CSV table of C-alpha atoms and ligand atoms in Angstrom, one decimal:
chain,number,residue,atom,x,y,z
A,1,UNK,CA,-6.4,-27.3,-2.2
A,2,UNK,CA,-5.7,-30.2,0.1
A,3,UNK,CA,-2.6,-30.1,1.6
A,4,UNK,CA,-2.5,-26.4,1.4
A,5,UNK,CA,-2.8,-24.1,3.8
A,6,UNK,CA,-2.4,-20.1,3.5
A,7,UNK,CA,1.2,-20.7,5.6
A,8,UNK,CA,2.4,-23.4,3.1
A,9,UNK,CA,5.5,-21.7,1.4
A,10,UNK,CA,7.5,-23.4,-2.0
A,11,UNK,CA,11.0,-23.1,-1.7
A,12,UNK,CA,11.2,-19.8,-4.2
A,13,UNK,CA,8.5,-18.1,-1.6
A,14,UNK,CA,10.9,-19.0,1.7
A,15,UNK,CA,13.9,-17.8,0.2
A,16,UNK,CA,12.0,-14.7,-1.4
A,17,UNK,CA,10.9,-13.9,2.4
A,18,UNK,CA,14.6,-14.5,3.7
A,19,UNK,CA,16.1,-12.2,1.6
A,20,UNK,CA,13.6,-9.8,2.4
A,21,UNK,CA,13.5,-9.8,6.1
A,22,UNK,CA,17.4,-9.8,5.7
A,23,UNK,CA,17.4,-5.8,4.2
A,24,UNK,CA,17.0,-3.2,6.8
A,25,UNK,CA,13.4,-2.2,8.2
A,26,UNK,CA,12.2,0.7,5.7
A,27,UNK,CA,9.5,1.4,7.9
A,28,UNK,CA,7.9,0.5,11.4
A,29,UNK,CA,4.7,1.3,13.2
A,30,UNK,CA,4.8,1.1,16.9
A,31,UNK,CA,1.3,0.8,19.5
A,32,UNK,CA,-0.1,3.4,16.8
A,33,UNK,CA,-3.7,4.7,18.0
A,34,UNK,CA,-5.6,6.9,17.0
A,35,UNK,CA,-8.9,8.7,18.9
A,36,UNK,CA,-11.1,11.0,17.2
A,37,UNK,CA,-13.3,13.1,19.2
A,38,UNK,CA,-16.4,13.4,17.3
A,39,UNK,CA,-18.8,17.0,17.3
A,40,UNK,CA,-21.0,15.5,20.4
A,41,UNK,CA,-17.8,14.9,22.2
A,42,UNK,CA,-17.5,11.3,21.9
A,43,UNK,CA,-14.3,9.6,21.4
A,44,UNK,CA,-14.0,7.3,18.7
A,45,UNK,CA,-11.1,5.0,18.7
A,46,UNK,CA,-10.0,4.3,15.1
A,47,UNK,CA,-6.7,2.9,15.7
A,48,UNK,CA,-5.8,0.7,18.6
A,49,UNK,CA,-2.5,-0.7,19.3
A,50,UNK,CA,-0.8,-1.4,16.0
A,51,UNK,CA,2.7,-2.9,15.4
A,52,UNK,CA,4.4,-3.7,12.3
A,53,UNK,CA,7.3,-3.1,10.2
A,54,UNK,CA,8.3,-3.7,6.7
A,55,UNK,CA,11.8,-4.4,5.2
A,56,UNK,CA,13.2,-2.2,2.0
A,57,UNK,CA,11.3,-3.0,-1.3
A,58,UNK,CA,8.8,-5.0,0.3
A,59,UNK,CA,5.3,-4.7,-0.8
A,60,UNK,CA,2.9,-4.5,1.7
A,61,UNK,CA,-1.0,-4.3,2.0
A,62,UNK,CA,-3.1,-2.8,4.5
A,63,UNK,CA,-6.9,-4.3,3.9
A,64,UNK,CA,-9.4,-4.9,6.3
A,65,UNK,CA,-13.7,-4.1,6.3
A,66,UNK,CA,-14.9,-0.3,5.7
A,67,UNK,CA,-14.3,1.7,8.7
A,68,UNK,CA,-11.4,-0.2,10.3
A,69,UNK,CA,-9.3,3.0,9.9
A,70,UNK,CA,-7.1,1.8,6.5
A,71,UNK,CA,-7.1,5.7,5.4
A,72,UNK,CA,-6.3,6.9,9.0
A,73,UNK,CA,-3.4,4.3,9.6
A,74,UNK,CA,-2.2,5.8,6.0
A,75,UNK,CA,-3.0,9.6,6.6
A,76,UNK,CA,-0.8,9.4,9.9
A,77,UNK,CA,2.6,7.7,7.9
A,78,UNK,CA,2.0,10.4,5.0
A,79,UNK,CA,2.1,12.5,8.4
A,80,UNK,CA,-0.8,14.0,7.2
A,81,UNK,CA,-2.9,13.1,10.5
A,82,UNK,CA,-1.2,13.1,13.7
A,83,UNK,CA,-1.4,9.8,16.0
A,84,UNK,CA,-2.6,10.3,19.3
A,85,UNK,CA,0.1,7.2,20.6
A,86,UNK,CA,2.8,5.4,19.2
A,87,UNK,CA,5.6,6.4,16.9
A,88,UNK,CA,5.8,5.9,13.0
A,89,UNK,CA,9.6,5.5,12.0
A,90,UNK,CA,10.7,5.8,8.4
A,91,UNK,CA,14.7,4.4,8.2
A,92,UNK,CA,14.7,4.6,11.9
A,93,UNK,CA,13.6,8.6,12.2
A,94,UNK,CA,10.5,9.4,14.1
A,95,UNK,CA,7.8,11.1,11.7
A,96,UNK,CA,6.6,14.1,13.0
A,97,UNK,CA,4.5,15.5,9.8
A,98,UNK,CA,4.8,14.9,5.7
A,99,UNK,CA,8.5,14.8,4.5
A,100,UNK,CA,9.5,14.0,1.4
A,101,UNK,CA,11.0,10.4,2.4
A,102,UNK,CA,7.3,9.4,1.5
A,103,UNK,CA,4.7,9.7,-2.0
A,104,UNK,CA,1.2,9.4,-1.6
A,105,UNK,CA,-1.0,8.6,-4.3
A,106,UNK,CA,-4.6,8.7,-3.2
A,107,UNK,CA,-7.7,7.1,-4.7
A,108,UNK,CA,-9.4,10.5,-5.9
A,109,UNK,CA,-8.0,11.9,-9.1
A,110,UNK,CA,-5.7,14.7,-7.4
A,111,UNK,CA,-3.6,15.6,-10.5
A,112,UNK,CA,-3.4,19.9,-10.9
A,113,UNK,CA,-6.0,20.1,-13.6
A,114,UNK,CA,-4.3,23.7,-15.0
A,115,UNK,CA,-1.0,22.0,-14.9
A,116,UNK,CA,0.3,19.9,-18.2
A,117,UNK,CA,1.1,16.4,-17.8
A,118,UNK,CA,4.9,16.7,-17.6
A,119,UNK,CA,4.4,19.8,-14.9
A,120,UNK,CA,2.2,17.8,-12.3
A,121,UNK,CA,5.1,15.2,-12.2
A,122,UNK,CA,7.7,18.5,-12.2
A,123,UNK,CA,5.9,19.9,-9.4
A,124,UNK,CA,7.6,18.2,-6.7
A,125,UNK,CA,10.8,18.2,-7.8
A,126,UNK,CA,10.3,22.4,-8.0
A,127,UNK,CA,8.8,23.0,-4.7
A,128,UNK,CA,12.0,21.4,-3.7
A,129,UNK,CA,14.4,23.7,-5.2
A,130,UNK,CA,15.5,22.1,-8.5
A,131,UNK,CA,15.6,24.7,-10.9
A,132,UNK,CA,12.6,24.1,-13.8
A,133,UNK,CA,14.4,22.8,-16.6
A,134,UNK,CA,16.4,20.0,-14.8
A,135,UNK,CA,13.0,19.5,-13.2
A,136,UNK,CA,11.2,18.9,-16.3
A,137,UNK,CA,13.7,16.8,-17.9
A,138,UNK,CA,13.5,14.4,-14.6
A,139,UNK,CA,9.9,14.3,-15.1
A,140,UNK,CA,10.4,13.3,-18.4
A,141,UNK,CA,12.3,10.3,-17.2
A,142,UNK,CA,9.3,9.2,-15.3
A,143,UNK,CA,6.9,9.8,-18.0
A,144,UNK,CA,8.8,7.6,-19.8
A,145,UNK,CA,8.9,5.0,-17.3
A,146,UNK,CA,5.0,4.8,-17.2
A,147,UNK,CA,4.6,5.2,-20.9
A,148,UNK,CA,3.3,8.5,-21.3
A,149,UNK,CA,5.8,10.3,-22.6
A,150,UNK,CA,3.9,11.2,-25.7
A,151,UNK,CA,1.1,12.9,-23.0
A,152,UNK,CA,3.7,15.6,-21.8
A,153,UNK,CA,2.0,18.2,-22.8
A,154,UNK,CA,-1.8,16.8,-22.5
A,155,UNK,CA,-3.7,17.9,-19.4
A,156,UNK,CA,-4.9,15.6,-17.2
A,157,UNK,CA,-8.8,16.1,-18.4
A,158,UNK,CA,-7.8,14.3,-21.3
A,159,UNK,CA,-6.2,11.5,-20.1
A,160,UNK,CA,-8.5,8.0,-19.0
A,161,UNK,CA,-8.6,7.2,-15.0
A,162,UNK,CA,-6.1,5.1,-15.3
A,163,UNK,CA,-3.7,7.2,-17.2
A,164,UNK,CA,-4.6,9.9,-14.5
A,165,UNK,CA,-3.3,7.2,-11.8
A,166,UNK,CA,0.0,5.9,-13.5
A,167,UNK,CA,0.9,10.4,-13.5
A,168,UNK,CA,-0.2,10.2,-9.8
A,169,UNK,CA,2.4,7.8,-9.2
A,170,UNK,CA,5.2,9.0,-11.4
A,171,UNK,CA,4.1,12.5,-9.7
A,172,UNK,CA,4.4,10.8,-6.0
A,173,UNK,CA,7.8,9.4,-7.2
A,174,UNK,CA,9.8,12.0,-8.8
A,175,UNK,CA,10.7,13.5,-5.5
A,176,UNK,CA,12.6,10.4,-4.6
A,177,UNK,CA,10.6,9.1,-1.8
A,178,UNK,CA,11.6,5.6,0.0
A,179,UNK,CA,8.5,4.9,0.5
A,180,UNK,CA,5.2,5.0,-1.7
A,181,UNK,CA,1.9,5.0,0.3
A,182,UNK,CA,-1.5,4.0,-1.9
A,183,UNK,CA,-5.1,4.6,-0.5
A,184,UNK,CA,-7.2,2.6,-2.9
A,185,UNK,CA,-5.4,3.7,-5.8
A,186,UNK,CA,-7.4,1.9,-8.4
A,187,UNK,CA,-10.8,1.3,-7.2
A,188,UNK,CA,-12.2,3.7,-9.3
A,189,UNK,CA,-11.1,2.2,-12.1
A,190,UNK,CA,-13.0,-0.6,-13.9
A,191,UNK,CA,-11.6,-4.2,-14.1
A,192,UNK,CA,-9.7,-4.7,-16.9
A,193,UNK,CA,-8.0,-1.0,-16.1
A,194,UNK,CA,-7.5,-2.1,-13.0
A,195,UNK,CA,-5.7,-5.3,-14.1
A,196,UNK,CA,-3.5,-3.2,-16.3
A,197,UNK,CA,-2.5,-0.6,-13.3
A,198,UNK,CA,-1.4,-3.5,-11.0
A,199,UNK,CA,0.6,-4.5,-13.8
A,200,UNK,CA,2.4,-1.0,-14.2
A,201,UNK,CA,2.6,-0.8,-10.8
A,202,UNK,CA,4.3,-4.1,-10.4
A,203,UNK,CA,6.7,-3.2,-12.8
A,204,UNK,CA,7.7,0.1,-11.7
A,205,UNK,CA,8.4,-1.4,-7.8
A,206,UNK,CA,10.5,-3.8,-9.8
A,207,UNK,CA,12.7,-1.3,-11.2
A,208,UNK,CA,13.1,1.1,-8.3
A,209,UNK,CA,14.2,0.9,-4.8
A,210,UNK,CA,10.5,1.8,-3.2
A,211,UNK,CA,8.9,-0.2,-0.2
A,212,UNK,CA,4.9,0.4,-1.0
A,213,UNK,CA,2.0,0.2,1.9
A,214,UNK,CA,-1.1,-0.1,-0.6
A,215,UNK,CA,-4.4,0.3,1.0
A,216,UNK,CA,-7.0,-1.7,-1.2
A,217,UNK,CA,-10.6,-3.2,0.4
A,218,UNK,CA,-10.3,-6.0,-2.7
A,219,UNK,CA,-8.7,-9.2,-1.3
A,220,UNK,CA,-7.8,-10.6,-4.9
A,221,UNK,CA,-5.9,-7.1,-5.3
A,222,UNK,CA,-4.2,-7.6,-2.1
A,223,UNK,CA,-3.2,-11.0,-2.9
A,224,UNK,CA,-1.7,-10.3,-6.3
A,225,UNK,CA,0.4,-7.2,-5.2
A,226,UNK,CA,1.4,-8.0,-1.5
A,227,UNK,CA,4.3,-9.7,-0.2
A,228,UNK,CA,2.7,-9.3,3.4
A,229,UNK,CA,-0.9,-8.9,4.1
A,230,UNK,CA,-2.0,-6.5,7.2
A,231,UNK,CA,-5.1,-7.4,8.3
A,232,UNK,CA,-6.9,-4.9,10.2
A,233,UNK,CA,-10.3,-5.7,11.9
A,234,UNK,CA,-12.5,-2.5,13.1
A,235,UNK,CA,-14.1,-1.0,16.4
A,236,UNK,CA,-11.5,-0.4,17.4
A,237,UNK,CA,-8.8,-0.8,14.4
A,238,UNK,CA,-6.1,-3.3,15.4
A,239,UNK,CA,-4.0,-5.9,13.9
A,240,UNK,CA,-6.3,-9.2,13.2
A,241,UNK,CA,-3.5,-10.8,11.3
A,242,UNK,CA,-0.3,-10.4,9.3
A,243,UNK,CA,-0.1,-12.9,6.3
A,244,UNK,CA,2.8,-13.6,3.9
A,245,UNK,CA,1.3,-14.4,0.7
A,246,UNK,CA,2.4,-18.1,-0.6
A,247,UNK,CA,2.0,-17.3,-4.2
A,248,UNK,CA,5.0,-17.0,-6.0
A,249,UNK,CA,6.2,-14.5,-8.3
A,250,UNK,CA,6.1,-13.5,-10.8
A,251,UNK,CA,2.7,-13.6,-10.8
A,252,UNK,CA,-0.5,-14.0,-13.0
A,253,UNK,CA,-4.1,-13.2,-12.9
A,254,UNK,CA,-4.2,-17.4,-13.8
A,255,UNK,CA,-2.8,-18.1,-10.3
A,256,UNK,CA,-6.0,-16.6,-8.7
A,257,UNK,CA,-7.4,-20.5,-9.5
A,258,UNK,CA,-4.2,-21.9,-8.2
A,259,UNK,CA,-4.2,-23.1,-4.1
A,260,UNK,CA,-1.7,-21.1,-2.2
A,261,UNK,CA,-4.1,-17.7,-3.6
A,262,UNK,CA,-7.2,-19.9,-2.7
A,263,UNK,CA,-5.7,-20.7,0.6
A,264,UNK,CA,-5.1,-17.0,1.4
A,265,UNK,CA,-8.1,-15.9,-0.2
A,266,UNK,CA,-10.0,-18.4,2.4
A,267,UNK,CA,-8.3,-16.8,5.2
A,268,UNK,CA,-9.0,-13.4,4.5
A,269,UNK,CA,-12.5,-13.9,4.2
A,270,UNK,CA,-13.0,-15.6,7.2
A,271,UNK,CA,-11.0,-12.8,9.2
A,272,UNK,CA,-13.0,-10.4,7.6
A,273,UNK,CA,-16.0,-11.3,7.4
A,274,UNK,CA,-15.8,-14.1,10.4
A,275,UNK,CA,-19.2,-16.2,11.2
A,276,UNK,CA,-21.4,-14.9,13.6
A,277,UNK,CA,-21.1,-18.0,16.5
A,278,UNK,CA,-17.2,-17.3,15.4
A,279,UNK,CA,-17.1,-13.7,16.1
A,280,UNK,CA,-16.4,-13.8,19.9
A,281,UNK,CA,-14.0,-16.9,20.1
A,282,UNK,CA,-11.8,-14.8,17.0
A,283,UNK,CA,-12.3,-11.4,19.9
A,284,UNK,CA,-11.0,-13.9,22.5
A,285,UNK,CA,-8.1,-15.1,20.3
A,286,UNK,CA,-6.9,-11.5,19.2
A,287,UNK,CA,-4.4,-10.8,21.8
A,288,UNK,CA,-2.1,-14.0,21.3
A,289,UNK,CA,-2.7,-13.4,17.6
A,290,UNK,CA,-1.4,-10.0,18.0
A,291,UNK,CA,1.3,-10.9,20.1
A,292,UNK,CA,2.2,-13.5,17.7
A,293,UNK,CA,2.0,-11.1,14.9
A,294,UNK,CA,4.0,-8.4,16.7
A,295,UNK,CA,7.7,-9.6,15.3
A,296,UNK,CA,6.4,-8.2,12.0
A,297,UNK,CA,6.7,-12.0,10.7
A,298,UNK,CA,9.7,-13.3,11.7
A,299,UNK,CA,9.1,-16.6,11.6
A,300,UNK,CA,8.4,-18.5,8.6
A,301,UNK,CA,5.5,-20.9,9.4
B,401,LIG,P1,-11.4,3.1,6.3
B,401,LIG,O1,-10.5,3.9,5.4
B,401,LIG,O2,-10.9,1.8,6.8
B,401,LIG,O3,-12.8,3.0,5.7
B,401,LIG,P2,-11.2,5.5,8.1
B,401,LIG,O4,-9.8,5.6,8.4
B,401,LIG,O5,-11.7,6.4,7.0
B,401,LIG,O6,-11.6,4.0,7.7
B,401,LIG,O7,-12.1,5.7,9.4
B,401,LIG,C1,-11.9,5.0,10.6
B,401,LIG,C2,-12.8,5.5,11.7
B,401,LIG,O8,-12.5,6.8,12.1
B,401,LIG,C3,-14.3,5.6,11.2
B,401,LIG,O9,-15.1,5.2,12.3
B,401,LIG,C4,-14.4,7.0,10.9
B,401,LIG,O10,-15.8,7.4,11.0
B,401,LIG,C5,-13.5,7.7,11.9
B,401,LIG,N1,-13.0,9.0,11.4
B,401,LIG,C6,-12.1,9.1,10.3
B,401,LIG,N2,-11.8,10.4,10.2
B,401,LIG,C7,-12.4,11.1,11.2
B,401,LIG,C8,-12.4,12.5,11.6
B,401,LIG,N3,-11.7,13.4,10.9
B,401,LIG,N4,-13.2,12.8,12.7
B,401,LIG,C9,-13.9,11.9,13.4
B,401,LIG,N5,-13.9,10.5,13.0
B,401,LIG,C10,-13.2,10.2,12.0
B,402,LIG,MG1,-10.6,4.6,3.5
């Protein structure tokens, strides 16, 4: 790894990130918080402060210790939570509650279970006022596009988890959204199906005009999906770091041994799980990070 740091772009990485910052802002996130107030009363802050904004297509993951408020920061740009400050934009409009500018596939399997196949991905498209046959033969399409066209007409107790998870998606997607949100999408699954879902999912995000926020609490995950990292640390939630991943693509599982992931991996794990001596000099640092970090990445370091 020497001579590598978690900053240190090739040229294919650089002019990956130019192009990308040069297509317009999908989505931005501006001084989100968030404050529960718990049964006794208490407030609990889960989010604190957060800024950032991703360009169209870009892939970006959220990760960041248990607790740190990953499903709330995703909950409140599904619009399915409300913030208690701050604005969520998506193509510049202020969010005010779920719309169907944005998919979200969660990490439970939330697939109708008395609906076919082919109607859970039709759904959407029907409670949206396309008449049932065109919506079916749409759904179709995306059945096809994950490879389960042959399932159509299974239901989704007799599919495998990650079957169940590739319908999710083509379910979340049908309507069209611009942007796909993931809470943990996969971490039920078991490695090697796990493996094969990043793989579909890299594929499809290839082939249509998304921009994905993927929550995940795996680091290699993050690393192999992400163009940009969001590191969130916790009590309250806030923005430890934003990282554009080095490795380039298209990438392999074989590049996990290679040092631009080792160099990111390395970084991750000491912002998330910093030393103990370390812990208060990283609390001390946070703000100039944050302000650093508040650009959403503009400069390429
Ligand atoms: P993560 O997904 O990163 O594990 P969450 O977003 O689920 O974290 O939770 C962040 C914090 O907010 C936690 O301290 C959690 O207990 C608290 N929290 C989440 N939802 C609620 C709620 N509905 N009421 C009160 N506190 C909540
Ligand atoms: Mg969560």
């Amino acid at each position: 790894m020497e001579g590598c740091d978690y900053r240190t772009q090739c040229e294919p990485v650089r002019a990956r990130f130019a192009k990308l910052k040069g297509r317009e802002v999908a989505l931005s996130v501006e001084n989100l918080g968030k404050v529960f107030r718990a049964p006794d009363g208490r407030a609990v802050v889960a989010l604190k402060g957060i800024d950032v904004a991703t360009h169209r297509r870009e892939f970006l993951c959220v990760v960041g210790p248990s607790g740190c408020g990953k499903s709330t920061f995703v909950r409140i740009l599904a619009g399915l939570e409300t913030a208690t400050s701050g604005v969520v934009r998506v193509g510049g409009v202020p969010v005010s509650g779920p719309g169907s500018d944005r998919g979200m596939v969660f990490q439970g399997y939330t697939l109708f279970p008395w609906l076919t196949v082919l109607r859970n991905v039709a759904f959407g498209l029907e409670e949206n006022g396309t008449p049932r046959r065109e919506a079916e033969r749409e759904a179709g399409q995306w059945l096809a596009l994950i490879g389960l066209e042959s399932f159509a007409e299974s239901y989704p107790h007799q599919l495998s988890g990650g079957m169940k998870q590739r319908v999710a998606i083509a379910r979340a997607l049908a309507t069209r959204p611009r942007i796909l949100l993931m809470d943990e999408p996969f971490s039920a699954l078991d490695t090697q199906s796990r493996a094969r879902m990043q793989a579909y999912l890299i594929e499809i995000w290839k082939k249509i005009d998304i921009t994905i926020v993927f929550i995940t609490h795996d680091l290699d995950e993050a690393i192999h999906l992400a163009d940009r990292i969001l590191v969130l640390k916790a009590h309250p939630g806030a923005v430890a770091e934003l990282i554009e991943v080095p490795v380039p693509r298209p990438r392999s599982h074989a590049q996990a041994l290679g040092p631009e992931f080792r160099a990111t991996r390395a970084r991750l794990d000491a912002l998330i799980h910093p030393p103990e001596d370390e812990a208060e000099a990283e609390e001390a640092g946070a703000s100039t990070l944050v302000t650093r970090m508040t650009p959403a990445g503009d400069e390429v370091e």
